[in-house]
PDB file of C-alpha atoms in Angstrom:
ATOM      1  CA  UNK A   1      -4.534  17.509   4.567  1.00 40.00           C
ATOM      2  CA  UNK A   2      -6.697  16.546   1.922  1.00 43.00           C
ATOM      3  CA  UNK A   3      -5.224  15.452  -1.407  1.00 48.00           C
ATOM      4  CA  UNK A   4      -6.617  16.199  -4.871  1.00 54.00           C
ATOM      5  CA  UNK A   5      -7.921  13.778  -7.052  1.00 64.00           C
ATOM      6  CA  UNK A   6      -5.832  13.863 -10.273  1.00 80.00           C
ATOM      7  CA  UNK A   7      -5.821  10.539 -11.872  1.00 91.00           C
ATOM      8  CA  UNK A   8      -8.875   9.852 -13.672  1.00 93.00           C
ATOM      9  CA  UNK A   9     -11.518   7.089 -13.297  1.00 95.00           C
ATOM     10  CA  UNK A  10     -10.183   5.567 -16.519  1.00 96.00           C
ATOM     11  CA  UNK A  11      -6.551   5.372 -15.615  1.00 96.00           C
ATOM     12  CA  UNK A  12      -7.995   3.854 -12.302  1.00 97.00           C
ATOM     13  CA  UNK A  13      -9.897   0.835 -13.579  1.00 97.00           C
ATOM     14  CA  UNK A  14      -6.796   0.212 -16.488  1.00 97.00           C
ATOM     15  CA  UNK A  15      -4.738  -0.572 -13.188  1.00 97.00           C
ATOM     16  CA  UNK A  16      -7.133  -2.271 -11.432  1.00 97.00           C
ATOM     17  CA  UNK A  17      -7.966  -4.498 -14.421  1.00 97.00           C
ATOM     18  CA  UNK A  18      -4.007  -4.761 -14.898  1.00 97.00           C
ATOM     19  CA  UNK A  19      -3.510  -5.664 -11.055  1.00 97.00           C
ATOM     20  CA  UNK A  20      -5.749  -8.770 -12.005  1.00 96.00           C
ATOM     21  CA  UNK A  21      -5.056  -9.722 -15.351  1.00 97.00           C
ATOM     22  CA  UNK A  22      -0.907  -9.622 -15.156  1.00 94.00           C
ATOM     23  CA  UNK A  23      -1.280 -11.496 -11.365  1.00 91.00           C
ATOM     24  CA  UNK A  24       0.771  -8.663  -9.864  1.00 93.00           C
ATOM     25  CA  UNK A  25       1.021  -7.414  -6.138  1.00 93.00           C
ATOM     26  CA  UNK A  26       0.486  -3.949  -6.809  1.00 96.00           C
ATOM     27  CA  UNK A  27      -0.032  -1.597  -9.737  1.00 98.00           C
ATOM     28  CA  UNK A  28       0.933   2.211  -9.779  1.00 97.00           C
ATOM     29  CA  UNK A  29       0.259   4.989 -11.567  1.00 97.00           C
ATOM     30  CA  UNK A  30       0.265   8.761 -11.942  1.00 96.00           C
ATOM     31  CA  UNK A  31      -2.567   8.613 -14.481  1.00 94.00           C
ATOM     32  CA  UNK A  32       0.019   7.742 -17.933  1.00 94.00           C
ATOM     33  CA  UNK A  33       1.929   5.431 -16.842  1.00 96.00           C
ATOM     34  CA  UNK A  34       1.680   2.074 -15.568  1.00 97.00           C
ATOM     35  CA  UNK A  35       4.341  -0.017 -13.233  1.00 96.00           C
ATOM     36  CA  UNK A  36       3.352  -3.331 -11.910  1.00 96.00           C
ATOM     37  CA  UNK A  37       4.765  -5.207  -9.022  1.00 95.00           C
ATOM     38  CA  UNK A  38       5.251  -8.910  -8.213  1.00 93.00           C
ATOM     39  CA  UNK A  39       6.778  -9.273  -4.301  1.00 90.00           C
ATOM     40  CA  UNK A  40       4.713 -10.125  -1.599  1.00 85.00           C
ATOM     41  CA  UNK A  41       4.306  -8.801   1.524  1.00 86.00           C
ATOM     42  CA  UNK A  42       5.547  -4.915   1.605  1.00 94.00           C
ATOM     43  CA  UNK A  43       8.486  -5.368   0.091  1.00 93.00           C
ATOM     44  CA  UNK A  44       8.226  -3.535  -3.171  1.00 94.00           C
ATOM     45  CA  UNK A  45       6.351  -0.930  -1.713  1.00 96.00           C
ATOM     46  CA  UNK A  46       9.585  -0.412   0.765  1.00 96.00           C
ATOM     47  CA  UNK A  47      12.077  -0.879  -2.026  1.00 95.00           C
ATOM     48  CA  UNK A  48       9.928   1.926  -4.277  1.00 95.00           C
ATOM     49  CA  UNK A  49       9.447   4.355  -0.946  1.00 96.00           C
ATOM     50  CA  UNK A  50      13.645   3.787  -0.234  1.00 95.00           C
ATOM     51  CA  UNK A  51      14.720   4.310  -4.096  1.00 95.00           C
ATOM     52  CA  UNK A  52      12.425   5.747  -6.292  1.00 95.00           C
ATOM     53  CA  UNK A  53      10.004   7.824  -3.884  1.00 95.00           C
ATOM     54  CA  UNK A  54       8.355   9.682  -6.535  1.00 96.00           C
ATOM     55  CA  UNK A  55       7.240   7.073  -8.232  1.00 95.00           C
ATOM     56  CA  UNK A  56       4.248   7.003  -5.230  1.00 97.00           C
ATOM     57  CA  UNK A  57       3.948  10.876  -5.134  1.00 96.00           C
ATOM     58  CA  UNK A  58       0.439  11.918  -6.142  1.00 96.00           C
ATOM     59  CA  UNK A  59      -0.016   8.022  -7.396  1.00 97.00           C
ATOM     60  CA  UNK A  60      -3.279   5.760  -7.532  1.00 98.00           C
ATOM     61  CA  UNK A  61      -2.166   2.039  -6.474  1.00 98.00           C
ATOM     62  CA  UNK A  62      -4.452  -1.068  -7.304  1.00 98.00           C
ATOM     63  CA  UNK A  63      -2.772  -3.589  -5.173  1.00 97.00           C
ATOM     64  CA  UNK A  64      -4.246  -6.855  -3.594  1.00 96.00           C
ATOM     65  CA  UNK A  65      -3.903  -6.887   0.217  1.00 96.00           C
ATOM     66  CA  UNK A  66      -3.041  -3.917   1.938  1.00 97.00           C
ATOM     67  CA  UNK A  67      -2.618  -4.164   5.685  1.00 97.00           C
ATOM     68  CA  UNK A  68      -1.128  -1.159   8.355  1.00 98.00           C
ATOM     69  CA  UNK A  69       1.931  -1.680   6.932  1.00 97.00           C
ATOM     70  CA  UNK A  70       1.547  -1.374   3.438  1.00 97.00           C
ATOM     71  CA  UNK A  71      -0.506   1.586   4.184  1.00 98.00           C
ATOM     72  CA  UNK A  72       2.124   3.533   6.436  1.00 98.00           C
ATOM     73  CA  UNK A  73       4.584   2.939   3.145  1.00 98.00           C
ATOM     74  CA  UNK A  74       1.687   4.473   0.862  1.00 98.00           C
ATOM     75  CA  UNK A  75       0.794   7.338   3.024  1.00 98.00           C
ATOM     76  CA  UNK A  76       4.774   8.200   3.725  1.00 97.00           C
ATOM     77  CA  UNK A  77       5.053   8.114  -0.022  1.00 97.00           C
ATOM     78  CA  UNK A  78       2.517  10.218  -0.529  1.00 97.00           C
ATOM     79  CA  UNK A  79      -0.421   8.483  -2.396  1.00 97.00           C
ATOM     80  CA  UNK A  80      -3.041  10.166  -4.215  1.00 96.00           C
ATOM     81  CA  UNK A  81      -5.530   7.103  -3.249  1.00 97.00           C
ATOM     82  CA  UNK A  82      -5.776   3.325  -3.526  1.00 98.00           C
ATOM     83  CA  UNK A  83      -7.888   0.581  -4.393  1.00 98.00           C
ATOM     84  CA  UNK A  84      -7.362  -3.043  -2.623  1.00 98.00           C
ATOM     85  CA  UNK A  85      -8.849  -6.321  -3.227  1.00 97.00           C
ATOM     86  CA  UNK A  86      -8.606  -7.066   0.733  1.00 97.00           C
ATOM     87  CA  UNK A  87      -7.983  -4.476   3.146  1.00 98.00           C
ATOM     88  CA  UNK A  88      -7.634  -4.513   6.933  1.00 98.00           C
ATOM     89  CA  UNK A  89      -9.565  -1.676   9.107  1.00 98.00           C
ATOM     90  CA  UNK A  90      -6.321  -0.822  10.740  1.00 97.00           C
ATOM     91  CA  UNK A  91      -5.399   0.419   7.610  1.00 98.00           C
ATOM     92  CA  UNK A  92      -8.547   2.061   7.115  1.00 98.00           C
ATOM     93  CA  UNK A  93      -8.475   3.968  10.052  1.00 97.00           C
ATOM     94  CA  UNK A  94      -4.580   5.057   9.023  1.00 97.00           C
ATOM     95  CA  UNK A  95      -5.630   6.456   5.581  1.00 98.00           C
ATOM     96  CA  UNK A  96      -8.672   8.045   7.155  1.00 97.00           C
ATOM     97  CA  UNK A  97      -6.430   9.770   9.431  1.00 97.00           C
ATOM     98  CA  UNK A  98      -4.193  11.201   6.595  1.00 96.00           C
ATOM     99  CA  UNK A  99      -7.620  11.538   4.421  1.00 95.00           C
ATOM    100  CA  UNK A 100      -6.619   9.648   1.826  1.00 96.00           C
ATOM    101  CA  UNK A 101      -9.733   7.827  -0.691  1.00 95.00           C
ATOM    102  CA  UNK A 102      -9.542   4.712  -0.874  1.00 97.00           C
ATOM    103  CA  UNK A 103     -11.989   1.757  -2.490  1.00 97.00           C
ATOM    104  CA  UNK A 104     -12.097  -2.100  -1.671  1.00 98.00           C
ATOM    105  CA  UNK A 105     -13.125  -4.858  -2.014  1.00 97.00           C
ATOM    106  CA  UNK A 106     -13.595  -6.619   1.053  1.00 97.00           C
ATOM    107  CA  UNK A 107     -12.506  -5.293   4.658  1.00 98.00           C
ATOM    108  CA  UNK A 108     -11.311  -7.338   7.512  1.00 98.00           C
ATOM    109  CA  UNK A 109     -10.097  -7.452  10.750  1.00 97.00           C
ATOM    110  CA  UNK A 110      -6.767  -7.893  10.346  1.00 95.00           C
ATOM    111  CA  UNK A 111      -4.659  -9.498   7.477  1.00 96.00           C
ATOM    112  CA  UNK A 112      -3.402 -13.026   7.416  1.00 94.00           C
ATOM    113  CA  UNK A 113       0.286 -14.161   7.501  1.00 91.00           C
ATOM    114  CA  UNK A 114       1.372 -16.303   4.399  1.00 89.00           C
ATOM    115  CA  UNK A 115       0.603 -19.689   6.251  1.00 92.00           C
ATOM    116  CA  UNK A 116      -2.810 -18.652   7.540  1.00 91.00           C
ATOM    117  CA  UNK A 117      -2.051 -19.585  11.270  1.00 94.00           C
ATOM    118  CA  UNK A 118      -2.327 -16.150  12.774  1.00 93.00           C
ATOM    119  CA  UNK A 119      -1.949 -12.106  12.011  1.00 95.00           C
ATOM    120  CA  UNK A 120       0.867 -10.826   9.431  1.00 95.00           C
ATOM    121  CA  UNK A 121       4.277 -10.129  11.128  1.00 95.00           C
ATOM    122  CA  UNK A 122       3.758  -6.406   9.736  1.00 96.00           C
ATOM    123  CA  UNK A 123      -0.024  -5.870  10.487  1.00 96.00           C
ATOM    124  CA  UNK A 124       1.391  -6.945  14.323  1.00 95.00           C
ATOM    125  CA  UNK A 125       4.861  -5.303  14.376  1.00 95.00           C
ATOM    126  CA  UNK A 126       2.706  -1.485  13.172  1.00 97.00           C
ATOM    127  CA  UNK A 127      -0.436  -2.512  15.888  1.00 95.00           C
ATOM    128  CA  UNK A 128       0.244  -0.164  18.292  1.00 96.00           C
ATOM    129  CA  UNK A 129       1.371   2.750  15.966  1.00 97.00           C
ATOM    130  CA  UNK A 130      -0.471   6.028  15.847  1.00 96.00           C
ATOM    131  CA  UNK A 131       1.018   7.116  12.574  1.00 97.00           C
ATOM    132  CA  UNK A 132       2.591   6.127   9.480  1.00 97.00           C
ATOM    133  CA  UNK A 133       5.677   7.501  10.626  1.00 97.00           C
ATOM    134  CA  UNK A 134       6.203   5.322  13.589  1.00 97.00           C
ATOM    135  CA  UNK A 135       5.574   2.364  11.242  1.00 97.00           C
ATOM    136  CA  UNK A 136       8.603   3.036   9.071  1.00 97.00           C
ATOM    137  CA  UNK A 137      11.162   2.030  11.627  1.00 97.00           C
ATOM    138  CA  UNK A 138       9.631  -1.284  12.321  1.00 97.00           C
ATOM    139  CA  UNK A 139       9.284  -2.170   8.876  1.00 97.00           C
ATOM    140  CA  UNK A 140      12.703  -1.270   8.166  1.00 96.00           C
ATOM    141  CA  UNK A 141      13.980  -4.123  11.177  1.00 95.00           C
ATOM    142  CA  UNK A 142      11.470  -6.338  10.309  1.00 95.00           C
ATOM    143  CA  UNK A 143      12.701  -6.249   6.233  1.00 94.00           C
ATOM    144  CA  UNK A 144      16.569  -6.396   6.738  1.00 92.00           C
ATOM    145  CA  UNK A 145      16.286  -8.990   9.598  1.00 92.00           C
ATOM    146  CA  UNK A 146      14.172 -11.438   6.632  1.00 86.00           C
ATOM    147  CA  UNK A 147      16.784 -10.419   4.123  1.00 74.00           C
ATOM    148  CA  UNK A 148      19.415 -12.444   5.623  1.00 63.00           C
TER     149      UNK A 148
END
């Protein structure tokens, strides 16, 4: 299913340049307006797809790491496309799969966790998933069981 590019160039680099110059997470937009994020990890991006949905619909999101995770969130949301900073090619190959543009800077094998002794919990917990769908679940345990 290929999506149609409605958010223009200009509305794209505003939220890249905002995703770097207000330190934030992630930045969203449907072309007006602007909504900036601070968590780490997924977490917003679950919190958004859980209570305001629409807020991804059709949306462009500048964000800074984006691993399979963060990816099966976006796609299930329904992203227009994305730009990251650091993306991992499992999360290539899932937005290729949906055909969904994306632009970044720098690809890697896989993303980091927070302590930089081994993969992210999430990247690891979506590995064997085929689609964004099957992520969902996973991300859902793997959230509430941190929460406590």
């Amino acid at each position: 299913m290929q999506r149609r590019d409605n958010i223009g160039e200009e509305s794209k680099q505003k939220a890249i340049e905002l995703l770097h110059s207000k330190g934030c997470s992630c930045v969203i937009t449907d072309g007006k307006n602007f909504r900036t994020f601070h968590q780490r990890g997924v977490k917003d991006l679950y919190d958004i797809l859980n209570s305001e949905p629409k807020i991804l619909h059709n949306a462009f999101i500048a964000d800074k790491v984006v691993g399979k995770g963060a990816a099966a969130l976006m796609i299930v949301g329904g992203i227009e496309s994305l730009y990251a900073d650091t993306i991992s090619k499992a999360a290539i190959g899932l937005f290729e799969k949906y055909d969904i543009a994306i632009q970044f800077g720098k690809s890697v094998p896989h993303i980091i966790n927070r302590t930089g002794t081994g993969i992210c919990p999430v990247e690891s917990l979506c590995k064997e998933c085929e689609t964004a769908e099957e992520c969902l679940p996973l991300i859902k345990n793997f959230i509430e069981n941190n929460a406590k």
